[in-house]
Amino acid sequence: VKCLSLILPFSDSLSDRFYATLYRKLLDHAPSTAQHQLLDLLWKTLKTDQVVTRVRAFVKRLLQIATSESAGFSAGILILVSRLIEAKPQLIVRERDAQSEIERSEGSGGMDMEDDEEERYVDLDDDGIPLERRIKGEKKEKDEEEEGEGLESEDEVSILI
């Protein structure tokens, strides 16, 4: 926290690396003596940040942390969030503004609104073809050669997967 506090005054435009480090630091359980410094650093950093989506991500993480920390630190987080909302009213998206916000983020190539969902993985065969496509009938010459060696039909392939 002290190192990040020392970097802040000397940097005119903070890099993504600084914000990523600060974001990761939120997950570390800071001792009670460093909590005040952390909240002060967050206030100075987030009130000057021009990227609204990043500030929203910090606010979301802070509110998650507030549910599991001590009462004093949680109160400090809530005060920080309320002051951030006063300083940056665009942090709150009202229902009538939500659709335009979604369209703007999709059109500008912004963050995907489904970032909170789990990632989906697809198994690939040796040739880089997704196995689900291969099972549905896209057999390669290689597969036809292997039929004589072990597996007799596509049904057996789907059972193995």
mmCIF file with all atom_site columns, C-alpha atoms in Angstrom:
data_model
loop_
_atom_site.group_PDB
_atom_site.id
_atom_site.type_symbol
_atom_site.label_atom_id
_atom_site.label_alt_id
_atom_site.label_comp_id
_atom_site.label_asym_id
_atom_site.label_entity_id
_atom_site.label_seq_id
_atom_site.pdbx_PDB_ins_code
_atom_site.Cartn_x
_atom_site.Cartn_y
_atom_site.Cartn_z
_atom_site.occupancy
_atom_site.B_iso_or_equiv
_atom_site.pdbx_formal_charge
_atom_site.auth_seq_id
_atom_site.auth_comp_id
_atom_site.auth_asym_id
_atom_site.auth_atom_id
_atom_site.pdbx_PDB_model_num
ATOM 1   C CA . VAL A 1 1   ? 0.000   0.000   0.000   1.00 0.00 ? 1   VAL A CA 1
ATOM 2   C CA . LYS A 1 2   ? 2.854   2.365   0.804   1.00 0.00 ? 2   LYS A CA 1
ATOM 3   C CA . CYS A 1 3   ? 4.572   1.709   -2.538  1.00 0.00 ? 3   CYS A CA 1
ATOM 4   C CA . LEU A 1 4   ? 1.365   2.365   -4.443  1.00 0.00 ? 4   LEU A CA 1
ATOM 5   C CA . SER A 1 5   ? 0.854   5.556   -2.438  1.00 0.00 ? 5   SER A CA 1
ATOM 6   C CA . LEU A 1 6   ? 4.331   6.727   -3.381  1.00 0.00 ? 6   LEU A CA 1
ATOM 7   C CA . ILE A 1 7   ? 3.757   6.066   -7.090  1.00 0.00 ? 7   ILE A CA 1
ATOM 8   C CA . LEU A 1 8   ? 0.464   7.971   -7.219  1.00 0.00 ? 8   LEU A CA 1
ATOM 9   C CA . PRO A 1 9   ? 1.688   11.604  -6.934  1.00 0.00 ? 9   PRO A CA 1
ATOM 10  C CA . PHE A 1 10  ? 4.474   11.204  -9.505  1.00 0.00 ? 10  PHE A CA 1
ATOM 11  C CA . SER A 1 11  ? 2.390   9.697   -12.256 1.00 0.00 ? 11  SER A CA 1
ATOM 12  C CA . ASP A 1 12  ? 0.270   11.943  -14.461 1.00 0.00 ? 12  ASP A CA 1
ATOM 13  C CA . SER A 1 13  ? -1.452  9.090   -16.230 1.00 0.00 ? 13  SER A CA 1
ATOM 14  C CA . LEU A 1 14  ? -1.563  5.833   -14.337 1.00 0.00 ? 14  LEU A CA 1
ATOM 15  C CA . SER A 1 15  ? -1.097  2.658   -16.307 1.00 0.00 ? 15  SER A CA 1
ATOM 16  C CA . ASP A 1 16  ? -3.340  -0.383  -16.314 1.00 0.00 ? 16  ASP A CA 1
ATOM 17  C CA . ARG A 1 17  ? -0.615  -2.194  -14.386 1.00 0.00 ? 17  ARG A CA 1
ATOM 18  C CA . PHE A 1 18  ? -1.054  0.200   -11.451 1.00 0.00 ? 18  PHE A CA 1
ATOM 19  C CA . TYR A 1 19  ? -4.820  -0.344  -11.405 1.00 0.00 ? 19  TYR A CA 1
ATOM 20  C CA . ALA A 1 20  ? -4.416  -4.123  -11.712 1.00 0.00 ? 20  ALA A CA 1
ATOM 21  C CA . THR A 1 21  ? -1.997  -4.145  -8.784  1.00 0.00 ? 21  THR A CA 1
ATOM 22  C CA . LEU A 1 22  ? -4.333  -2.018  -6.693  1.00 0.00 ? 22  LEU A CA 1
ATOM 23  C CA . TYR A 1 23  ? -7.270  -4.267  -7.619  1.00 0.00 ? 23  TYR A CA 1
ATOM 24  C CA . ARG A 1 24  ? -5.327  -7.381  -6.555  1.00 0.00 ? 24  ARG A CA 1
ATOM 25  C CA . LYS A 1 25  ? -4.274  -5.641  -3.346  1.00 0.00 ? 25  LYS A CA 1
ATOM 26  C CA . LEU A 1 26  ? -7.924  -5.380  -2.362  1.00 0.00 ? 26  LEU A CA 1
ATOM 27  C CA . LEU A 1 27  ? -8.045  -9.157  -1.968  1.00 0.00 ? 27  LEU A CA 1
ATOM 28  C CA . ASP A 1 28  ? -5.167  -9.149  0.524   1.00 0.00 ? 28  ASP A CA 1
ATOM 29  C CA . HIS A 1 29  ? -6.370  -8.791  4.060   1.00 0.00 ? 29  HIS A CA 1
ATOM 30  C CA . ALA A 1 30  ? -4.725  -5.560  5.095   1.00 0.00 ? 30  ALA A CA 1
ATOM 31  C CA . PRO A 1 31  ? -3.870  -5.117  8.765   1.00 0.00 ? 31  PRO A CA 1
ATOM 32  C CA . SER A 1 32  ? -6.087  -2.633  10.558  1.00 0.00 ? 32  SER A CA 1
ATOM 33  C CA . THR A 1 33  ? -3.287  -0.051  10.542  1.00 0.00 ? 33  THR A CA 1
ATOM 34  C CA . ALA A 1 34  ? -3.056  -0.150  6.732   1.00 0.00 ? 34  ALA A CA 1
ATOM 35  C CA . GLN A 1 35  ? -6.804  -0.082  6.068   1.00 0.00 ? 35  GLN A CA 1
ATOM 36  C CA . HIS A 1 36  ? -6.990  3.705   6.420   1.00 0.00 ? 36  HIS A CA 1
ATOM 37  C CA . GLN A 1 37  ? -4.095  4.122   3.985   1.00 0.00 ? 37  GLN A CA 1
ATOM 38  C CA . LEU A 1 38  ? -5.737  1.736   1.520   1.00 0.00 ? 38  LEU A CA 1
ATOM 39  C CA . LEU A 1 39  ? -9.044  3.617   1.602   1.00 0.00 ? 39  LEU A CA 1
ATOM 40  C CA . ASP A 1 40  ? -7.227  6.940   1.203   1.00 0.00 ? 40  ASP A CA 1
ATOM 41  C CA . LEU A 1 41  ? -5.276  5.607   -1.780  1.00 0.00 ? 41  LEU A CA 1
ATOM 42  C CA . LEU A 1 42  ? -8.464  4.232   -3.336  1.00 0.00 ? 42  LEU A CA 1
ATOM 43  C CA . TRP A 1 43  ? -10.213 7.590   -2.939  1.00 0.00 ? 43  TRP A CA 1
ATOM 44  C CA . LYS A 1 44  ? -7.369  9.541   -4.534  1.00 0.00 ? 44  LYS A CA 1
ATOM 45  C CA . THR A 1 45  ? -7.018  7.043   -7.364  1.00 0.00 ? 45  THR A CA 1
ATOM 46  C CA . LEU A 1 46  ? -10.653 6.400   -8.224  1.00 0.00 ? 46  LEU A CA 1
ATOM 47  C CA . LYS A 1 47  ? -11.866 9.996   -8.063  1.00 0.00 ? 47  LYS A CA 1
ATOM 48  C CA . THR A 1 48  ? -9.368  10.962  -10.785 1.00 0.00 ? 48  THR A CA 1
ATOM 49  C CA . ASP A 1 49  ? -9.845  7.857   -12.954 1.00 0.00 ? 49  ASP A CA 1
ATOM 50  C CA . GLN A 1 50  ? -11.591 8.679   -16.229 1.00 0.00 ? 50  GLN A CA 1
ATOM 51  C CA . VAL A 1 51  ? -12.507 5.073   -17.137 1.00 0.00 ? 51  VAL A CA 1
ATOM 52  C CA . VAL A 1 52  ? -15.975 4.617   -15.656 1.00 0.00 ? 52  VAL A CA 1
ATOM 53  C CA . THR A 1 53  ? -16.126 0.849   -16.207 1.00 0.00 ? 53  THR A CA 1
ATOM 54  C CA . ARG A 1 54  ? -12.915 0.387   -14.222 1.00 0.00 ? 54  ARG A CA 1
ATOM 55  C CA . VAL A 1 55  ? -14.257 2.493   -11.344 1.00 0.00 ? 55  VAL A CA 1
ATOM 56  C CA . ARG A 1 56  ? -17.472 0.435   -11.410 1.00 0.00 ? 56  ARG A CA 1
ATOM 57  C CA . ALA A 1 57  ? -15.387 -2.740  -11.169 1.00 0.00 ? 57  ALA A CA 1
ATOM 58  C CA . PHE A 1 58  ? -13.554 -1.323  -8.147  1.00 0.00 ? 58  PHE A CA 1
ATOM 59  C CA . VAL A 1 59  ? -16.856 -0.345  -6.500  1.00 0.00 ? 59  VAL A CA 1
ATOM 60  C CA . LYS A 1 60  ? -18.239 -3.828  -7.105  1.00 0.00 ? 60  LYS A CA 1
ATOM 61  C CA . ARG A 1 61  ? -15.137 -5.423  -5.567  1.00 0.00 ? 61  ARG A CA 1
ATOM 62  C CA . LEU A 1 62  ? -15.228 -3.014  -2.612  1.00 0.00 ? 62  LEU A CA 1
ATOM 63  C CA . LEU A 1 63  ? -18.853 -3.896  -1.879  1.00 0.00 ? 63  LEU A CA 1
ATOM 64  C CA . GLN A 1 64  ? -17.986 -7.599  -2.038  1.00 0.00 ? 64  GLN A CA 1
ATOM 65  C CA . ILE A 1 65  ? -15.149 -7.056  0.423   1.00 0.00 ? 65  ILE A CA 1
ATOM 66  C CA . ALA A 1 66  ? -17.364 -5.015  2.748   1.00 0.00 ? 66  ALA A CA 1
ATOM 67  C CA . THR A 1 67  ? -19.529 -8.070  3.394   1.00 0.00 ? 67  THR A CA 1
ATOM 68  C CA . SER A 1 68  ? -16.665 -10.046 4.908   1.00 0.00 ? 68  SER A CA 1
ATOM 69  C CA . GLU A 1 69  ? -14.477 -7.463  6.652   1.00 0.00 ? 69  GLU A CA 1
ATOM 70  C CA . SER A 1 70  ? -14.678 -5.865  10.080  1.00 0.00 ? 70  SER A CA 1
ATOM 71  C CA . ALA A 1 71  ? -17.446 -3.373  10.834  1.00 0.00 ? 71  ALA A CA 1
ATOM 72  C CA . GLY A 1 72  ? -15.112 -0.372  10.849  1.00 0.00 ? 72  GLY A CA 1
ATOM 73  C CA . PHE A 1 73  ? -13.495 -1.199  7.525   1.00 0.00 ? 73  PHE A CA 1
ATOM 74  C CA . SER A 1 74  ? -16.889 -2.011  5.985   1.00 0.00 ? 74  SER A CA 1
ATOM 75  C CA . ALA A 1 75  ? -18.211 1.369   7.120   1.00 0.00 ? 75  ALA A CA 1
ATOM 76  C CA . GLY A 1 76  ? -15.169 3.038   5.580   1.00 0.00 ? 76  GLY A CA 1
ATOM 77  C CA . ILE A 1 77  ? -15.814 1.224   2.301   1.00 0.00 ? 77  ILE A CA 1
ATOM 78  C CA . LEU A 1 78  ? -19.456 2.333   2.282   1.00 0.00 ? 78  LEU A CA 1
ATOM 79  C CA . ILE A 1 79  ? -18.443 5.946   2.938   1.00 0.00 ? 79  ILE A CA 1
ATOM 80  C CA . LEU A 1 80  ? -15.863 5.736   0.144   1.00 0.00 ? 80  LEU A CA 1
ATOM 81  C CA . VAL A 1 81  ? -18.449 4.348   -2.282  1.00 0.00 ? 81  VAL A CA 1
ATOM 82  C CA . SER A 1 82  ? -20.969 7.052   -1.377  1.00 0.00 ? 82  SER A CA 1
ATOM 83  C CA . ARG A 1 83  ? -18.366 9.784   -1.919  1.00 0.00 ? 83  ARG A CA 1
ATOM 84  C CA . LEU A 1 84  ? -17.369 8.250   -5.251  1.00 0.00 ? 84  LEU A CA 1
ATOM 85  C CA . ILE A 1 85  ? -21.004 8.263   -6.362  1.00 0.00 ? 85  ILE A CA 1
ATOM 86  C CA . GLU A 1 86  ? -21.308 11.920  -5.327  1.00 0.00 ? 86  GLU A CA 1
ATOM 87  C CA . ALA A 1 87  ? -18.163 12.789  -7.282  1.00 0.00 ? 87  ALA A CA 1
ATOM 88  C CA . LYS A 1 88  ? -19.059 10.617  -10.296 1.00 0.00 ? 88  LYS A CA 1
ATOM 89  C CA . PRO A 1 89  ? -22.833 10.314  -10.721 1.00 0.00 ? 89  PRO A CA 1
ATOM 90  C CA . GLN A 1 90  ? -22.320 8.346   -13.960 1.00 0.00 ? 90  GLN A CA 1
ATOM 91  C CA . LEU A 1 91  ? -21.330 5.337   -11.814 1.00 0.00 ? 91  LEU A CA 1
ATOM 92  C CA . ILE A 1 92  ? -25.014 4.635   -11.238 1.00 0.00 ? 92  ILE A CA 1
ATOM 93  C CA . VAL A 1 93  ? -26.848 3.335   -14.276 1.00 0.00 ? 93  VAL A CA 1
ATOM 94  C CA . ARG A 1 94  ? -30.576 3.884   -14.068 1.00 0.00 ? 94  ARG A CA 1
ATOM 95  C CA . GLU A 1 95  ? -32.954 1.491   -15.773 1.00 0.00 ? 95  GLU A CA 1
ATOM 96  C CA . ARG A 1 96  ? -33.851 3.983   -18.482 1.00 0.00 ? 96  ARG A CA 1
ATOM 97  C CA . ASP A 1 97  ? -30.161 4.517   -19.233 1.00 0.00 ? 97  ASP A CA 1
ATOM 98  C CA . ALA A 1 98  ? -29.231 0.841   -19.068 1.00 0.00 ? 98  ALA A CA 1
ATOM 99  C CA . GLN A 1 99  ? -30.183 -0.032  -22.644 1.00 0.00 ? 99  GLN A CA 1
ATOM 100 C CA . SER A 1 100 ? -28.211 2.868   -24.127 1.00 0.00 ? 100 SER A CA 1
ATOM 101 C CA . GLU A 1 101 ? -25.265 1.920   -21.921 1.00 0.00 ? 101 GLU A CA 1
ATOM 102 C CA . ILE A 1 102 ? -25.377 -1.652  -23.225 1.00 0.00 ? 102 ILE A CA 1
ATOM 103 C CA . GLU A 1 103 ? -25.601 -0.506  -26.839 1.00 0.00 ? 103 GLU A CA 1
ATOM 104 C CA . ARG A 1 104 ? -22.713 1.903   -26.355 1.00 0.00 ? 104 ARG A CA 1
ATOM 105 C CA . SER A 1 105 ? -20.457 -0.734  -24.785 1.00 0.00 ? 105 SER A CA 1
ATOM 106 C CA . GLU A 1 106 ? -21.284 -3.303  -27.480 1.00 0.00 ? 106 GLU A CA 1
ATOM 107 C CA . GLY A 1 107 ? -20.807 -0.819  -30.286 1.00 0.00 ? 107 GLY A CA 1
ATOM 108 C CA . SER A 1 108 ? -17.480 0.452   -29.042 1.00 0.00 ? 108 SER A CA 1
ATOM 109 C CA . GLY A 1 109 ? -16.056 -2.999  -28.415 1.00 0.00 ? 109 GLY A CA 1
ATOM 110 C CA . GLY A 1 110 ? -16.170 -2.431  -24.664 1.00 0.00 ? 110 GLY A CA 1
ATOM 111 C CA . MET A 1 111 ? -16.401 -5.018  -21.968 1.00 0.00 ? 111 MET A CA 1
ATOM 112 C CA . ASP A 1 112 ? -18.788 -7.855  -22.589 1.00 0.00 ? 112 ASP A CA 1
ATOM 113 C CA . MET A 1 113 ? -21.829 -7.548  -20.352 1.00 0.00 ? 113 MET A CA 1
ATOM 114 C CA . GLU A 1 114 ? -21.683 -11.301 -19.690 1.00 0.00 ? 114 GLU A CA 1
ATOM 115 C CA . ASP A 1 115 ? -18.256 -11.213 -18.034 1.00 0.00 ? 115 ASP A CA 1
ATOM 116 C CA . ASP A 1 116 ? -19.637 -12.616 -14.791 1.00 0.00 ? 116 ASP A CA 1
ATOM 117 C CA . GLU A 1 117 ? -20.631 -15.931 -16.359 1.00 0.00 ? 117 GLU A CA 1
ATOM 118 C CA . GLU A 1 118 ? -18.398 -18.968 -16.344 1.00 0.00 ? 118 GLU A CA 1
ATOM 119 C CA . GLU A 1 119 ? -16.111 -19.632 -19.258 1.00 0.00 ? 119 GLU A CA 1
ATOM 120 C CA . ARG A 1 120 ? -16.998 -22.393 -21.683 1.00 0.00 ? 120 ARG A CA 1
ATOM 121 C CA . TYR A 1 121 ? -14.376 -24.778 -22.979 1.00 0.00 ? 121 TYR A CA 1
ATOM 122 C CA . VAL A 1 122 ? -14.590 -26.959 -26.068 1.00 0.00 ? 122 VAL A CA 1
ATOM 123 C CA . ASP A 1 123 ? -12.434 -30.046 -26.507 1.00 0.00 ? 123 ASP A CA 1
ATOM 124 C CA . LEU A 1 124 ? -10.503 -30.192 -29.770 1.00 0.00 ? 124 LEU A CA 1
ATOM 125 C CA . ASP A 1 125 ? -9.213  -33.221 -31.593 1.00 0.00 ? 125 ASP A CA 1
ATOM 126 C CA . ASP A 1 126 ? -5.650  -33.488 -32.898 1.00 0.00 ? 126 ASP A CA 1
ATOM 127 C CA . ASP A 1 127 ? -6.574  -31.502 -36.018 1.00 0.00 ? 127 ASP A CA 1
ATOM 128 C CA . GLY A 1 128 ? -8.074  -28.614 -34.042 1.00 0.00 ? 128 GLY A CA 1
ATOM 129 C CA . ILE A 1 129 ? -11.710 -29.436 -34.864 1.00 0.00 ? 129 ILE A CA 1
ATOM 130 C CA . PRO A 1 130 ? -14.170 -29.204 -31.967 1.00 0.00 ? 130 PRO A CA 1
ATOM 131 C CA . LEU A 1 131 ? -15.159 -32.715 -30.901 1.00 0.00 ? 131 LEU A CA 1
ATOM 132 C CA . GLU A 1 132 ? -18.871 -31.922 -30.838 1.00 0.00 ? 132 GLU A CA 1
ATOM 133 C CA . ARG A 1 133 ? -18.736 -31.083 -34.578 1.00 0.00 ? 133 ARG A CA 1
ATOM 134 C CA . ARG A 1 134 ? -16.735 -34.211 -35.273 1.00 0.00 ? 134 ARG A CA 1
ATOM 135 C CA . ILE A 1 135 ? -19.264 -36.402 -33.525 1.00 0.00 ? 135 ILE A CA 1
ATOM 136 C CA . LYS A 1 136 ? -22.133 -34.986 -35.574 1.00 0.00 ? 136 LYS A CA 1
ATOM 137 C CA . GLY A 1 137 ? -20.728 -36.383 -38.776 1.00 0.00 ? 137 GLY A CA 1
ATOM 138 C CA . GLU A 1 138 ? -17.607 -34.471 -39.735 1.00 0.00 ? 138 GLU A CA 1
ATOM 139 C CA . LYS A 1 139 ? -15.217 -37.359 -39.967 1.00 0.00 ? 139 LYS A CA 1
ATOM 140 C CA . LYS A 1 140 ? -11.732 -36.923 -41.260 1.00 0.00 ? 140 LYS A CA 1
ATOM 141 C CA . GLU A 1 141 ? -9.790  -39.413 -43.314 1.00 0.00 ? 141 GLU A CA 1
ATOM 142 C CA . LYS A 1 142 ? -7.756  -40.018 -40.208 1.00 0.00 ? 142 LYS A CA 1
ATOM 143 C CA . ASP A 1 143 ? -10.877 -41.086 -38.345 1.00 0.00 ? 143 ASP A CA 1
ATOM 144 C CA . GLU A 1 144 ? -11.840 -43.489 -41.103 1.00 0.00 ? 144 GLU A CA 1
ATOM 145 C CA . GLU A 1 145 ? -8.414  -45.112 -40.845 1.00 0.00 ? 145 GLU A CA 1
ATOM 146 C CA . GLU A 1 146 ? -8.779  -45.447 -37.085 1.00 0.00 ? 146 GLU A CA 1
ATOM 147 C CA . GLU A 1 147 ? -12.160 -47.175 -37.381 1.00 0.00 ? 147 GLU A CA 1
ATOM 148 C CA . GLY A 1 148 ? -10.488 -50.397 -38.366 1.00 0.00 ? 148 GLY A CA 1
ATOM 149 C CA . GLU A 1 149 ? -8.071  -50.175 -35.465 1.00 0.00 ? 149 GLU A CA 1
ATOM 150 C CA . GLY A 1 150 ? -10.478 -49.759 -32.582 1.00 0.00 ? 150 GLY A CA 1
ATOM 151 C CA . LEU A 1 151 ? -13.706 -47.832 -32.702 1.00 0.00 ? 151 LEU A CA 1
ATOM 152 C CA . GLU A 1 152 ? -16.375 -49.164 -35.041 1.00 0.00 ? 152 GLU A CA 1
ATOM 153 C CA . SER A 1 153 ? -18.896 -46.281 -35.189 1.00 0.00 ? 153 SER A CA 1
ATOM 154 C CA . GLU A 1 154 ? -19.605 -42.687 -34.239 1.00 0.00 ? 154 GLU A CA 1
ATOM 155 C CA . ASP A 1 155 ? -21.838 -43.922 -31.411 1.00 0.00 ? 155 ASP A CA 1
ATOM 156 C CA . GLU A 1 156 ? -18.800 -45.327 -29.650 1.00 0.00 ? 156 GLU A CA 1
ATOM 157 C CA . VAL A 1 157 ? -17.016 -41.980 -29.985 1.00 0.00 ? 157 VAL A CA 1
ATOM 158 C CA . SER A 1 158 ? -19.850 -40.126 -28.309 1.00 0.00 ? 158 SER A CA 1
ATOM 159 C CA . ILE A 1 159 ? -19.921 -42.652 -25.474 1.00 0.00 ? 159 ILE A CA 1
ATOM 160 C CA . LEU A 1 160 ? -16.222 -42.174 -24.821 1.00 0.00 ? 160 LEU A CA 1
ATOM 161 C CA . ILE A 1 161 ? -16.580 -38.426 -24.564 1.00 0.00 ? 161 ILE A CA 1
#
